[in-house]
């Protein structure tokens, strides 16, 4: 089925276009949160360095029902990788990440 789907060039083009659009939305949303994604990204994920611990951010995101990948195993303690999904999934991810970053930043300042 996977090989047959690759033969449908119109569908492959549509999915690539959708992935590109949502990846752009995700990148702009990260920038609005004061982050600088590494890029330009061309795959189905965005890599971004945080100003907080990536593993802790991952765990807090998981509690909000959003899965990102911490990059500590690759030597990047403060980075996460976010997969590009549907537009509404990216919006939910950005909302959750904004909340998590706000909480973690406040905790690091001795608040909350």
mmCIF file with all atom_site columns, C-alpha atoms in Angstrom:
data_model
loop_
_atom_site.group_PDB
_atom_site.id
_atom_site.type_symbol
_atom_site.label_atom_id
_atom_site.label_alt_id
_atom_site.label_comp_id
_atom_site.label_asym_id
_atom_site.label_entity_id
_atom_site.label_seq_id
_atom_site.pdbx_PDB_ins_code
_atom_site.Cartn_x
_atom_site.Cartn_y
_atom_site.Cartn_z
_atom_site.occupancy
_atom_site.B_iso_or_equiv
_atom_site.pdbx_formal_charge
_atom_site.auth_seq_id
_atom_site.auth_comp_id
_atom_site.auth_asym_id
_atom_site.auth_atom_id
_atom_site.pdbx_PDB_model_num
ATOM 1   C CA . UNK A 1 1   ? 0.000  0.000  0.000  1.00 0.00 ? 1   UNK A CA 1
ATOM 2   C CA . UNK A 1 2   ? 2.839  2.392  0.851  1.00 0.00 ? 2   UNK A CA 1
ATOM 3   C CA . UNK A 1 3   ? 4.561  1.799  -2.485 1.00 0.00 ? 3   UNK A CA 1
ATOM 4   C CA . UNK A 1 4   ? 1.284  2.182  -4.354 1.00 0.00 ? 4   UNK A CA 1
ATOM 5   C CA . UNK A 1 5   ? 0.577  5.471  -2.583 1.00 0.00 ? 5   UNK A CA 1
ATOM 6   C CA . UNK A 1 6   ? 3.934  6.832  -3.748 1.00 0.00 ? 6   UNK A CA 1
ATOM 7   C CA . UNK A 1 7   ? 2.811  6.295  -7.317 1.00 0.00 ? 7   UNK A CA 1
ATOM 8   C CA . UNK A 1 8   ? -0.019 8.790  -6.766 1.00 0.00 ? 8   UNK A CA 1
ATOM 9   C CA . UNK A 1 9   ? 2.080  11.854 -7.517 1.00 0.00 ? 9   UNK A CA 1
ATOM 10  C CA . UNK A 1 10  ? -0.817 14.284 -7.013 1.00 0.00 ? 10  UNK A CA 1
ATOM 11  C CA . UNK A 1 11  ? -1.399 12.985 -3.488 1.00 0.00 ? 11  UNK A CA 1
ATOM 12  C CA . UNK A 1 12  ? 2.319  13.057 -2.682 1.00 0.00 ? 12  UNK A CA 1
ATOM 13  C CA . UNK A 1 13  ? 2.496  16.663 -3.879 1.00 0.00 ? 13  UNK A CA 1
ATOM 14  C CA . UNK A 1 14  ? -0.577 17.600 -1.819 1.00 0.00 ? 14  UNK A CA 1
ATOM 15  C CA . UNK A 1 15  ? 0.885  16.070 1.343  1.00 0.00 ? 15  UNK A CA 1
ATOM 16  C CA . UNK A 1 16  ? 4.272  17.726 0.801  1.00 0.00 ? 16  UNK A CA 1
ATOM 17  C CA . UNK A 1 17  ? 2.550  21.078 0.342  1.00 0.00 ? 17  UNK A CA 1
ATOM 18  C CA . UNK A 1 18  ? 0.457  20.587 3.497  1.00 0.00 ? 18  UNK A CA 1
ATOM 19  C CA . UNK A 1 19  ? 3.543  19.543 5.472  1.00 0.00 ? 19  UNK A CA 1
ATOM 20  C CA . UNK A 1 20  ? 5.390  22.640 4.292  1.00 0.00 ? 20  UNK A CA 1
ATOM 21  C CA . UNK A 1 21  ? 2.510  24.949 5.235  1.00 0.00 ? 21  UNK A CA 1
ATOM 22  C CA . UNK A 1 22  ? 2.089  23.485 8.722  1.00 0.00 ? 22  UNK A CA 1
ATOM 23  C CA . UNK A 1 23  ? 5.865  23.455 9.259  1.00 0.00 ? 23  UNK A CA 1
ATOM 24  C CA . UNK A 1 24  ? 5.835  27.180 8.465  1.00 0.00 ? 24  UNK A CA 1
ATOM 25  C CA . UNK A 1 25  ? 2.997  27.743 10.934 1.00 0.00 ? 25  UNK A CA 1
ATOM 26  C CA . UNK A 1 26  ? 4.925  25.833 13.578 1.00 0.00 ? 26  UNK A CA 1
ATOM 27  C CA . UNK A 1 27  ? 8.131  27.764 12.904 1.00 0.00 ? 27  UNK A CA 1
ATOM 28  C CA . UNK A 1 28  ? 6.365  31.146 13.085 1.00 0.00 ? 28  UNK A CA 1
ATOM 29  C CA . UNK A 1 29  ? 4.617  30.090 16.293 1.00 0.00 ? 29  UNK A CA 1
ATOM 30  C CA . UNK A 1 30  ? 7.919  29.096 17.889 1.00 0.00 ? 30  UNK A CA 1
ATOM 31  C CA . UNK A 1 31  ? 9.408  32.428 16.881 1.00 0.00 ? 31  UNK A CA 1
ATOM 32  C CA . UNK A 1 32  ? 6.413  34.189 18.470 1.00 0.00 ? 32  UNK A CA 1
ATOM 33  C CA . UNK A 1 33  ? 7.310  32.363 21.701 1.00 0.00 ? 33  UNK A CA 1
ATOM 34  C CA . UNK A 1 34  ? 10.768 33.921 21.526 1.00 0.00 ? 34  UNK A CA 1
ATOM 35  C CA . UNK A 1 35  ? 12.469 30.783 20.212 1.00 0.00 ? 35  UNK A CA 1
ATOM 36  C CA . UNK A 1 36  ? 14.675 30.393 17.164 1.00 0.00 ? 36  UNK A CA 1
ATOM 37  C CA . UNK A 1 37  ? 14.069 27.069 15.373 1.00 0.00 ? 37  UNK A CA 1
ATOM 38  C CA . UNK A 1 38  ? 17.061 25.655 13.536 1.00 0.00 ? 38  UNK A CA 1
ATOM 39  C CA . UNK A 1 39  ? 16.543 25.780 9.857  1.00 0.00 ? 39  UNK A CA 1
ATOM 40  C CA . UNK A 1 40  ? 15.231 26.234 7.449  1.00 0.00 ? 40  UNK A CA 1
ATOM 41  C CA . UNK A 1 41  ? 13.587 22.912 8.229  1.00 0.00 ? 41  UNK A CA 1
ATOM 42  C CA . UNK A 1 42  ? 12.786 20.716 5.243  1.00 0.00 ? 42  UNK A CA 1
ATOM 43  C CA . UNK A 1 43  ? 11.637 17.508 6.942  1.00 0.00 ? 43  UNK A CA 1
ATOM 44  C CA . UNK A 1 44  ? 8.513  16.606 8.891  1.00 0.00 ? 44  UNK A CA 1
ATOM 45  C CA . UNK A 1 45  ? 9.849  18.045 12.140 1.00 0.00 ? 45  UNK A CA 1
ATOM 46  C CA . UNK A 1 46  ? 11.267 21.235 13.611 1.00 0.00 ? 46  UNK A CA 1
ATOM 47  C CA . UNK A 1 47  ? 14.285 21.290 15.939 1.00 0.00 ? 47  UNK A CA 1
ATOM 48  C CA . UNK A 1 48  ? 14.398 24.078 18.493 1.00 0.00 ? 48  UNK A CA 1
ATOM 49  C CA . UNK A 1 49  ? 16.678 25.023 21.371 1.00 0.00 ? 49  UNK A CA 1
ATOM 50  C CA . UNK A 1 50  ? 14.835 26.165 24.488 1.00 0.00 ? 50  UNK A CA 1
ATOM 51  C CA . UNK A 1 51  ? 15.983 28.361 27.348 1.00 0.00 ? 51  UNK A CA 1
ATOM 52  C CA . UNK A 1 52  ? 14.891 25.641 29.792 1.00 0.00 ? 52  UNK A CA 1
ATOM 53  C CA . UNK A 1 53  ? 15.695 21.952 30.191 1.00 0.00 ? 53  UNK A CA 1
ATOM 54  C CA . UNK A 1 54  ? 14.356 20.000 27.223 1.00 0.00 ? 54  UNK A CA 1
ATOM 55  C CA . UNK A 1 55  ? 13.577 16.842 29.203 1.00 0.00 ? 55  UNK A CA 1
ATOM 56  C CA . UNK A 1 56  ? 11.542 18.801 31.734 1.00 0.00 ? 56  UNK A CA 1
ATOM 57  C CA . UNK A 1 57  ? 9.705  20.593 28.922 1.00 0.00 ? 57  UNK A CA 1
ATOM 58  C CA . UNK A 1 58  ? 9.007  17.199 27.310 1.00 0.00 ? 58  UNK A CA 1
ATOM 59  C CA . UNK A 1 59  ? 7.563  15.830 30.570 1.00 0.00 ? 59  UNK A CA 1
ATOM 60  C CA . UNK A 1 60  ? 5.360  18.890 31.110 1.00 0.00 ? 60  UNK A CA 1
ATOM 61  C CA . UNK A 1 61  ? 4.158  18.760 27.503 1.00 0.00 ? 61  UNK A CA 1
ATOM 62  C CA . UNK A 1 62  ? 3.311  15.079 27.957 1.00 0.00 ? 62  UNK A CA 1
ATOM 63  C CA . UNK A 1 63  ? 1.157  15.993 30.969 1.00 0.00 ? 63  UNK A CA 1
ATOM 64  C CA . UNK A 1 64  ? -0.766 18.315 28.635 1.00 0.00 ? 64  UNK A CA 1
ATOM 65  C CA . UNK A 1 65  ? -1.275 15.508 26.114 1.00 0.00 ? 65  UNK A CA 1
ATOM 66  C CA . UNK A 1 66  ? 1.333  16.760 23.633 1.00 0.00 ? 66  UNK A CA 1
ATOM 67  C CA . UNK A 1 67  ? 4.297  14.601 22.646 1.00 0.00 ? 67  UNK A CA 1
ATOM 68  C CA . UNK A 1 68  ? 7.584  16.190 21.599 1.00 0.00 ? 68  UNK A CA 1
ATOM 69  C CA . UNK A 1 69  ? 10.981 14.530 21.547 1.00 0.00 ? 69  UNK A CA 1
ATOM 70  C CA . UNK A 1 70  ? 13.686 15.645 23.984 1.00 0.00 ? 70  UNK A CA 1
ATOM 71  C CA . UNK A 1 71  ? 17.106 15.781 22.340 1.00 0.00 ? 71  UNK A CA 1
ATOM 72  C CA . UNK A 1 72  ? 19.326 15.220 25.404 1.00 0.00 ? 72  UNK A CA 1
ATOM 73  C CA . UNK A 1 73  ? 20.252 11.738 24.138 1.00 0.00 ? 73  UNK A CA 1
ATOM 74  C CA . UNK A 1 74  ? 21.878 13.518 21.200 1.00 0.00 ? 74  UNK A CA 1
ATOM 75  C CA . UNK A 1 75  ? 23.813 15.950 23.393 1.00 0.00 ? 75  UNK A CA 1
ATOM 76  C CA . UNK A 1 76  ? 21.332 18.816 23.244 1.00 0.00 ? 76  UNK A CA 1
ATOM 77  C CA . UNK A 1 77  ? 20.055 19.163 26.818 1.00 0.00 ? 77  UNK A CA 1
ATOM 78  C CA . UNK A 1 78  ? 17.835 22.166 26.073 1.00 0.00 ? 78  UNK A CA 1
ATOM 79  C CA . UNK A 1 79  ? 16.450 21.117 22.700 1.00 0.00 ? 79  UNK A CA 1
ATOM 80  C CA . UNK A 1 80  ? 13.281 19.392 21.542 1.00 0.00 ? 80  UNK A CA 1
ATOM 81  C CA . UNK A 1 81  ? 12.096 18.072 18.207 1.00 0.00 ? 81  UNK A CA 1
ATOM 82  C CA . UNK A 1 82  ? 8.494  18.737 17.228 1.00 0.00 ? 82  UNK A CA 1
ATOM 83  C CA . UNK A 1 83  ? 6.873  16.634 14.527 1.00 0.00 ? 83  UNK A CA 1
ATOM 84  C CA . UNK A 1 84  ? 4.776  18.408 11.941 1.00 0.00 ? 84  UNK A CA 1
ATOM 85  C CA . UNK A 1 85  ? 1.190  17.215 12.121 1.00 0.00 ? 85  UNK A CA 1
ATOM 86  C CA . UNK A 1 86  ? -2.133 18.715 11.239 1.00 0.00 ? 86  UNK A CA 1
ATOM 87  C CA . UNK A 1 87  ? -2.721 22.459 11.552 1.00 0.00 ? 87  UNK A CA 1
ATOM 88  C CA . UNK A 1 88  ? -4.841 22.052 14.699 1.00 0.00 ? 88  UNK A CA 1
ATOM 89  C CA . UNK A 1 89  ? -2.235 19.748 16.263 1.00 0.00 ? 89  UNK A CA 1
ATOM 90  C CA . UNK A 1 90  ? 0.482  22.329 15.719 1.00 0.00 ? 90  UNK A CA 1
ATOM 91  C CA . UNK A 1 91  ? -1.724 25.030 17.218 1.00 0.00 ? 91  UNK A CA 1
ATOM 92  C CA . UNK A 1 92  ? -2.347 22.853 20.296 1.00 0.00 ? 92  UNK A CA 1
ATOM 93  C CA . UNK A 1 93  ? 1.381  22.124 20.574 1.00 0.00 ? 93  UNK A CA 1
ATOM 94  C CA . UNK A 1 94  ? 2.264  25.819 20.453 1.00 0.00 ? 94  UNK A CA 1
ATOM 95  C CA . UNK A 1 95  ? -0.364 26.675 23.072 1.00 0.00 ? 95  UNK A CA 1
ATOM 96  C CA . UNK A 1 96  ? 0.908  23.935 25.401 1.00 0.00 ? 96  UNK A CA 1
ATOM 97  C CA . UNK A 1 97  ? 4.547  24.887 24.834 1.00 0.00 ? 97  UNK A CA 1
ATOM 98  C CA . UNK A 1 98  ? 3.813  28.538 25.590 1.00 0.00 ? 98  UNK A CA 1
ATOM 99  C CA . UNK A 1 99  ? 2.225  27.542 28.893 1.00 0.00 ? 99  UNK A CA 1
ATOM 100 C CA . UNK A 1 100 ? 5.055  25.139 29.767 1.00 0.00 ? 100 UNK A CA 1
ATOM 101 C CA . UNK A 1 101 ? 7.736  27.710 28.980 1.00 0.00 ? 101 UNK A CA 1
ATOM 102 C CA . UNK A 1 102 ? 5.957  30.349 31.048 1.00 0.00 ? 102 UNK A CA 1
ATOM 103 C CA . UNK A 1 103 ? 5.761  27.980 34.025 1.00 0.00 ? 103 UNK A CA 1
ATOM 104 C CA . UNK A 1 104 ? 9.355  26.771 33.745 1.00 0.00 ? 104 UNK A CA 1
ATOM 105 C CA . UNK A 1 105 ? 10.717 30.292 33.336 1.00 0.00 ? 105 UNK A CA 1
ATOM 106 C CA . UNK A 1 106 ? 8.772  31.444 36.392 1.00 0.00 ? 106 UNK A CA 1
ATOM 107 C CA . UNK A 1 107 ? 10.079 28.480 38.397 1.00 0.00 ? 107 UNK A CA 1
ATOM 108 C CA . UNK A 1 108 ? 13.656 29.266 37.385 1.00 0.00 ? 108 UNK A CA 1
ATOM 109 C CA . UNK A 1 109 ? 13.189 32.841 38.639 1.00 0.00 ? 109 UNK A CA 1
ATOM 110 C CA . UNK A 1 110 ? 11.966 31.462 41.966 1.00 0.00 ? 110 UNK A CA 1
ATOM 111 C CA . UNK A 1 111 ? 8.293  32.101 41.340 1.00 0.00 ? 111 UNK A CA 1
ATOM 112 C CA . UNK A 1 112 ? 5.279  29.805 41.073 1.00 0.00 ? 112 UNK A CA 1
#
